[in-house]
mmCIF file of N, CA and C in Angstrom:
data_model
loop_
_atom_site.group_PDB
_atom_site.id
_atom_site.type_symbol
_atom_site.label_atom_id
_atom_site.label_comp_id
_atom_site.label_asym_id
_atom_site.label_seq_id
_atom_site.Cartn_x
_atom_site.Cartn_y
_atom_site.Cartn_z
ATOM 1 N N UNK H 21 8.825 24.856 3.278
ATOM 2 C CA UNK H 21 8.109 23.638 2.684
ATOM 3 C C UNK H 21 8.985 22.729 2.082
ATOM 4 N N UNK H 22 10.231 23.131 1.663
ATOM 5 C CA UNK H 22 11.201 22.186 0.996
ATOM 6 C C UNK H 22 11.684 21.376 2.203
ATOM 7 N N UNK H 23 12.159 21.831 3.428
ATOM 8 C CA UNK H 23 12.591 20.936 4.303
ATOM 9 C C UNK H 23 11.400 20.037 4.842
ATOM 10 N N UNK H 24 10.200 20.274 4.635
ATOM 11 C CA UNK H 24 9.102 19.212 5.277
ATOM 12 C C UNK H 24 9.350 18.150 4.068
ATOM 13 N N UNK H 25 9.419 18.403 2.810
ATOM 14 C CA UNK H 25 9.438 17.205 1.805
ATOM 15 C C UNK H 25 10.625 16.450 2.127
ATOM 16 N N UNK H 26 11.747 17.081 2.401
ATOM 17 C CA UNK H 26 12.912 16.416 2.602
ATOM 18 C C UNK H 26 12.913 15.548 3.934
ATOM 19 N N UNK H 27 12.156 16.016 4.946
ATOM 20 C CA UNK H 27 12.042 15.260 6.251
ATOM 21 C C UNK H 27 11.133 14.010 5.832
ATOM 22 N N UNK H 28 10.021 14.139 5.059
ATOM 23 C CA UNK H 28 9.173 13.143 4.854
ATOM 24 C C UNK H 28 9.886 12.146 4.163
ATOM 25 N N UNK H 29 10.583 12.520 3.195
ATOM 26 C CA UNK H 29 11.429 11.473 2.345
ATOM 27 C C UNK H 29 12.408 10.721 3.277
ATOM 28 N N UNK H 30 12.937 11.301 4.043
ATOM 29 C CA UNK H 30 14.063 10.867 4.865
ATOM 30 C C UNK H 30 13.022 9.677 5.760
ATOM 31 N N UNK H 31 12.109 10.220 6.554
ATOM 32 C CA UNK H 31 11.354 9.120 7.319
ATOM 33 C C UNK H 31 10.921 7.984 6.609
ATOM 34 N N UNK H 32 10.160 8.296 5.192
ATOM 35 C CA UNK H 32 9.743 7.282 4.539
ATOM 36 C C UNK H 32 10.943 6.148 4.033
ATOM 37 N N UNK H 33 11.911 6.633 3.609
ATOM 38 C CA UNK H 33 13.258 5.899 3.259
ATOM 39 C C UNK H 33 13.708 5.086 4.345
ATOM 40 N N UNK H 34 13.727 5.704 5.845
ATOM 41 C CA UNK H 34 14.147 4.934 6.944
ATOM 42 C C UNK H 34 13.139 3.802 7.262
ATOM 43 N N UNK H 35 11.824 4.116 7.155
ATOM 44 C CA UNK H 35 10.712 3.004 7.448
ATOM 45 C C UNK H 35 10.959 2.071 6.367
ATOM 46 N N UNK H 36 11.034 2.312 5.086
ATOM 47 C CA UNK H 36 11.147 1.328 4.231
ATOM 48 C C UNK H 36 12.454 0.414 4.345
ATOM 49 N N UNK H 37 13.677 1.003 4.658
ATOM 50 C CA UNK H 37 14.681 0.388 4.969
ATOM 51 C C UNK H 37 14.762 -0.619 6.137
ATOM 52 N N UNK H 38 14.215 -0.135 7.275
ATOM 53 C CA UNK H 38 14.095 -0.806 8.362
ATOM 54 C C UNK H 38 13.163 -1.975 8.140
ATOM 55 N N UNK H 39 12.041 -1.867 7.636
ATOM 56 C CA UNK H 39 11.100 -2.925 7.190
ATOM 57 C C UNK H 39 11.815 -3.843 6.508
ATOM 58 N N UNK H 40 12.507 -3.492 5.341
ATOM 59 C CA UNK H 40 13.030 -4.563 4.697
ATOM 60 C C UNK H 40 14.162 -5.342 5.340
ATOM 61 N N UNK H 41 15.043 -4.598 6.012
ATOM 62 C CA UNK H 41 15.967 -5.315 6.967
ATOM 63 C C UNK H 41 15.347 -6.422 7.911
ATOM 64 N N UNK H 42 14.334 -5.862 8.368
ATOM 65 C CA UNK H 42 13.616 -6.978 9.479
ATOM 66 C C UNK H 42 12.977 -8.177 8.663
ATOM 67 N N UNK H 43 12.351 -7.812 7.446
ATOM 68 C CA UNK H 43 11.798 -8.927 6.776
ATOM 69 C C UNK H 43 12.795 -9.797 6.252
ATOM 70 N N UNK H 44 13.967 -9.434 5.845
ATOM 71 C CA UNK H 44 14.877 -10.273 5.247
ATOM 72 C C UNK H 44 15.894 -11.026 6.199
ATOM 73 N N UNK H 45 15.787 -10.593 7.540
ATOM 74 C CA UNK H 45 16.534 -11.190 8.381
ATOM 75 C C UNK H 45 16.212 -12.689 8.894
ATOM 76 N N UNK H 46 17.059 -13.578 9.154
ATOM 77 C CA UNK H 46 16.768 -14.933 9.313
ATOM 78 C C UNK H 46 16.115 -15.193 10.893
ATOM 79 N N UNK H 47 14.959 -14.637 11.350
ATOM 80 C CA UNK H 47 14.483 -14.958 12.477
ATOM 81 C C UNK H 47 13.240 -15.671 12.424
ATOM 82 N N UNK H 48 12.555 -16.192 13.496
ATOM 83 C CA UNK H 48 11.431 -16.907 13.498
ATOM 84 C C UNK H 48 10.312 -15.859 13.365
ATOM 85 N N UNK H 49 9.144 -16.315 12.911
ATOM 86 C CA UNK H 49 8.084 -15.403 12.551
ATOM 87 C C UNK H 49 7.477 -14.759 13.871
ATOM 88 N N UNK H 50 7.496 -15.169 14.914
ATOM 89 C CA UNK H 50 6.985 -14.326 16.032
ATOM 90 C C UNK H 50 7.976 -13.145 16.391
ATOM 91 N N UNK H 51 9.369 -13.686 16.365
ATOM 92 C CA UNK H 51 10.440 -12.569 16.535
ATOM 93 C C UNK H 51 10.412 -11.386 15.571
ATOM 94 N N UNK H 52 9.890 -11.850 14.337
ATOM 95 C CA UNK H 52 9.854 -10.683 13.171
ATOM 96 C C UNK H 52 8.883 -9.897 13.570
ATOM 97 N N UNK H 53 7.568 -10.302 13.927
ATOM 98 C CA UNK H 53 6.385 -9.715 14.073
ATOM 99 C C UNK H 53 6.758 -8.827 15.332
ATOM 100 N N UNK H 54 7.348 -9.296 16.285
ATOM 101 C CA UNK H 54 7.864 -8.342 17.557
ATOM 102 C C UNK H 54 8.594 -7.046 17.154
ATOM 103 N N UNK H 55 9.566 -7.553 16.265
ATOM 104 C CA UNK H 55 10.451 -6.416 15.740
ATOM 105 C C UNK H 55 9.803 -5.371 14.950
ATOM 106 N N UNK H 56 8.844 -5.816 13.895
ATOM 107 C CA UNK H 56 8.058 -5.010 13.172
ATOM 108 C C UNK H 56 7.180 -4.022 14.124
ATOM 109 N N UNK H 57 6.596 -4.577 15.112
ATOM 110 C CA UNK H 57 5.695 -3.817 16.083
ATOM 111 C C UNK H 57 6.543 -2.717 16.644
ATOM 112 N N UNK H 58 7.767 -3.076 17.272
ATOM 113 C CA UNK H 58 8.647 -2.213 18.035
ATOM 114 C C UNK H 58 9.080 -1.213 17.050
ATOM 115 N N UNK H 59 9.515 -1.482 15.653
ATOM 116 C CA UNK H 59 9.791 -0.292 14.652
ATOM 117 C C UNK H 59 8.964 0.491 14.491
ATOM 118 N N UNK H 60 7.588 -0.003 13.986
ATOM 119 C CA UNK H 60 6.504 0.693 14.016
ATOM 120 C C UNK H 60 6.206 1.647 15.034
ATOM 121 N N UNK H 61 6.154 1.319 16.150
ATOM 122 C CA UNK H 61 6.011 2.239 17.302
ATOM 123 C C UNK H 61 6.895 3.254 17.307
ATOM 124 N N UNK H 62 8.444 2.902 17.016
ATOM 125 C CA UNK H 62 9.325 3.901 17.127
ATOM 126 C C UNK H 62 9.226 4.831 16.042
ATOM 127 N N UNK H 63 8.747 4.420 14.983
ATOM 128 C CA UNK H 63 8.313 5.343 13.751
ATOM 129 C C UNK H 63 7.357 6.188 14.152
ATOM 130 N N UNK H 64 6.414 5.912 14.592
ATOM 131 C CA UNK H 64 5.254 6.603 15.004
ATOM 132 C C UNK H 64 5.595 7.539 15.971
ATOM 133 N N UNK H 65 6.370 7.220 17.080
ATOM 134 C CA UNK H 65 6.793 8.390 17.918
ATOM 135 C C UNK H 65 7.525 9.333 17.397
ATOM 136 N N UNK H 66 8.436 8.976 16.236
ATOM 137 C CA UNK H 66 9.228 10.085 15.600
ATOM 138 C C UNK H 66 8.613 10.966 14.837
ATOM 139 N N UNK H 67 7.463 10.472 14.283
ATOM 140 C CA UNK H 67 6.602 11.180 13.262
ATOM 141 C C UNK H 67 5.800 12.125 14.326
ATOM 142 N N UNK H 68 5.328 11.734 15.439
ATOM 143 C CA UNK H 68 4.487 12.549 16.209
ATOM 144 C C UNK H 68 5.532 13.614 16.748
ATOM 145 N N UNK H 69 6.771 13.309 17.061
ATOM 146 C CA UNK H 69 7.610 14.338 17.634
ATOM 147 C C UNK H 69 7.884 15.481 16.644
ATOM 148 N N UNK H 70 8.231 14.967 15.270
ATOM 149 C CA UNK H 70 8.543 15.987 14.408
ATOM 150 C C UNK H 70 7.253 16.774 13.934
ATOM 151 N N UNK H 71 6.056 16.248 13.911
ATOM 152 C CA UNK H 71 4.629 16.916 13.671
ATOM 153 C C UNK H 71 4.530 17.925 14.661
ATOM 154 N N UNK H 72 4.903 17.459 16.073
ATOM 155 C CA UNK H 72 4.807 18.502 16.966
ATOM 156 C C UNK H 72 5.606 19.756 16.828
ATOM 157 N N UNK H 73 6.931 19.301 16.426
ATOM 158 C CA UNK H 73 7.768 20.509 16.318
ATOM 159 C C UNK H 73 7.371 21.518 15.180
ATOM 160 N N UNK H 74 6.641 20.874 14.115
ATOM 161 C CA UNK H 74 6.481 21.719 12.889
ATOM 162 C C UNK H 74 5.202 22.368 13.303
ATOM 163 N N UNK H 75 4.184 21.865 14.260
ATOM 164 C CA UNK H 75 3.212 22.600 14.764
ATOM 165 C C UNK H 75 3.407 23.834 15.588
ATOM 166 N N UNK H 76 4.455 23.577 16.422
ATOM 167 C CA UNK H 76 4.910 24.629 17.434
ATOM 168 C C UNK H 76 5.567 25.633 16.722
ATOM 169 N N UNK H 77 6.318 25.397 15.396
ATOM 170 C CA UNK H 77 7.081 26.481 14.627
ATOM 171 C C UNK H 77 5.797 27.281 13.921
ATOM 172 N N UNK H 78 4.830 26.582 13.450
ATOM 173 C CA UNK H 78 3.647 27.505 12.746
ATOM 174 C C UNK H 78 2.984 28.269 13.846
ATOM 175 N N UNK H 79 2.759 27.813 15.178
ATOM 176 C CA UNK H 79 2.067 28.593 16.173
ATOM 177 C C UNK H 79 3.086 29.868 16.453
ATOM 178 N N UNK H 80 4.378 29.749 16.599
ATOM 179 C CA UNK H 80 5.357 30.703 16.802
ATOM 180 C C UNK H 80 5.206 31.746 15.824
ATOM 181 N N UNK H 81 5.211 31.327 14.523
ATOM 182 C CA UNK H 81 5.182 32.144 13.339
ATOM 183 C C UNK H 81 3.861 33.029 13.243
ATOM 184 N N UNK H 82 2.993 32.199 13.758
ATOM 185 C CA UNK H 82 1.403 32.958 13.667
ATOM 186 C C UNK H 82 1.491 34.008 14.719
ATOM 187 N N UNK H 83 2.017 33.678 15.910
ATOM 188 C CA UNK H 83 2.009 34.820 17.014
ATOM 189 C C UNK H 83 2.727 35.837 16.677
ATOM 190 N N UNK H 84 3.893 35.840 16.123
ATOM 191 C CA UNK H 84 4.905 36.844 15.723
ATOM 192 C C UNK H 84 3.843 37.644 14.581
ATOM 193 N N UNK H 85 3.340 36.971 13.889
ATOM 194 C CA UNK H 85 2.644 37.769 12.548
ATOM 195 C C UNK H 85 1.577 38.464 13.223
ATOM 196 N N UNK H 86 0.933 37.762 14.122
ATOM 197 C CA UNK H 86 -0.419 38.391 14.721
ATOM 198 C C UNK H 86 -0.010 39.626 15.565
ATOM 199 N N UNK H 87 1.308 39.463 16.379
ATOM 200 C CA UNK H 87 1.696 40.631 17.080
ATOM 201 C C UNK H 87 2.145 41.848 16.271
ATOM 202 N N UNK H 88 2.883 41.497 15.149
ATOM 203 C CA UNK H 88 3.342 42.666 14.256
ATOM 204 C C UNK H 88 2.018 43.261 13.588
ATOM 205 N N UNK H 89 0.960 42.522 13.322
ATOM 206 C CA UNK H 89 -0.073 43.013 12.643
ATOM 207 C C UNK H 89 -0.760 44.178 13.734
ATOM 208 N N UNK H 90 -0.738 43.602 15.005
ATOM 209 C CA UNK H 90 -1.554 44.649 15.996
ATOM 210 C C UNK H 90 -0.665 45.751 16.129
ATOM 211 N N UNK H 91 0.753 45.548 16.085
ATOM 212 C CA UNK H 91 1.566 46.868 16.267
ATOM 213 C C UNK H 91 1.518 47.694 15.201
ATOM 214 N N UNK H 92 1.316 47.228 13.868
ATOM 215 C CA UNK H 92 1.238 48.138 12.831
ATOM 216 C C UNK H 92 -0.279 49.025 12.669
ATOM 217 N N UNK H 93 -1.319 48.253 13.399
ATOM 218 C CA UNK H 93 -2.386 48.867 13.301
ATOM 219 C C UNK H 93 -2.597 49.891 14.190
ATOM 220 N N UNK H 94 -1.879 49.920 15.354
ATOM 221 C CA UNK H 94 -1.940 50.773 16.396
ATOM 222 C C UNK H 94 -1.132 52.336 16.010
#
């Protein structure tokens, strides 16, 4: 649970830092909007990947626990 909070904090900090960097850069409005969209898509992909990893870990633990429970009942 603690590592999940750390990961969430890291991702939030990275997103905020990236957004501030883009917003404070001296680019035209259209270029800034394009960069924000790209960074948003990258962030979304990263979150989806990390969430998938967490879900896979939970499924593995559930399967292991379920197998151990069946073994102990036999």
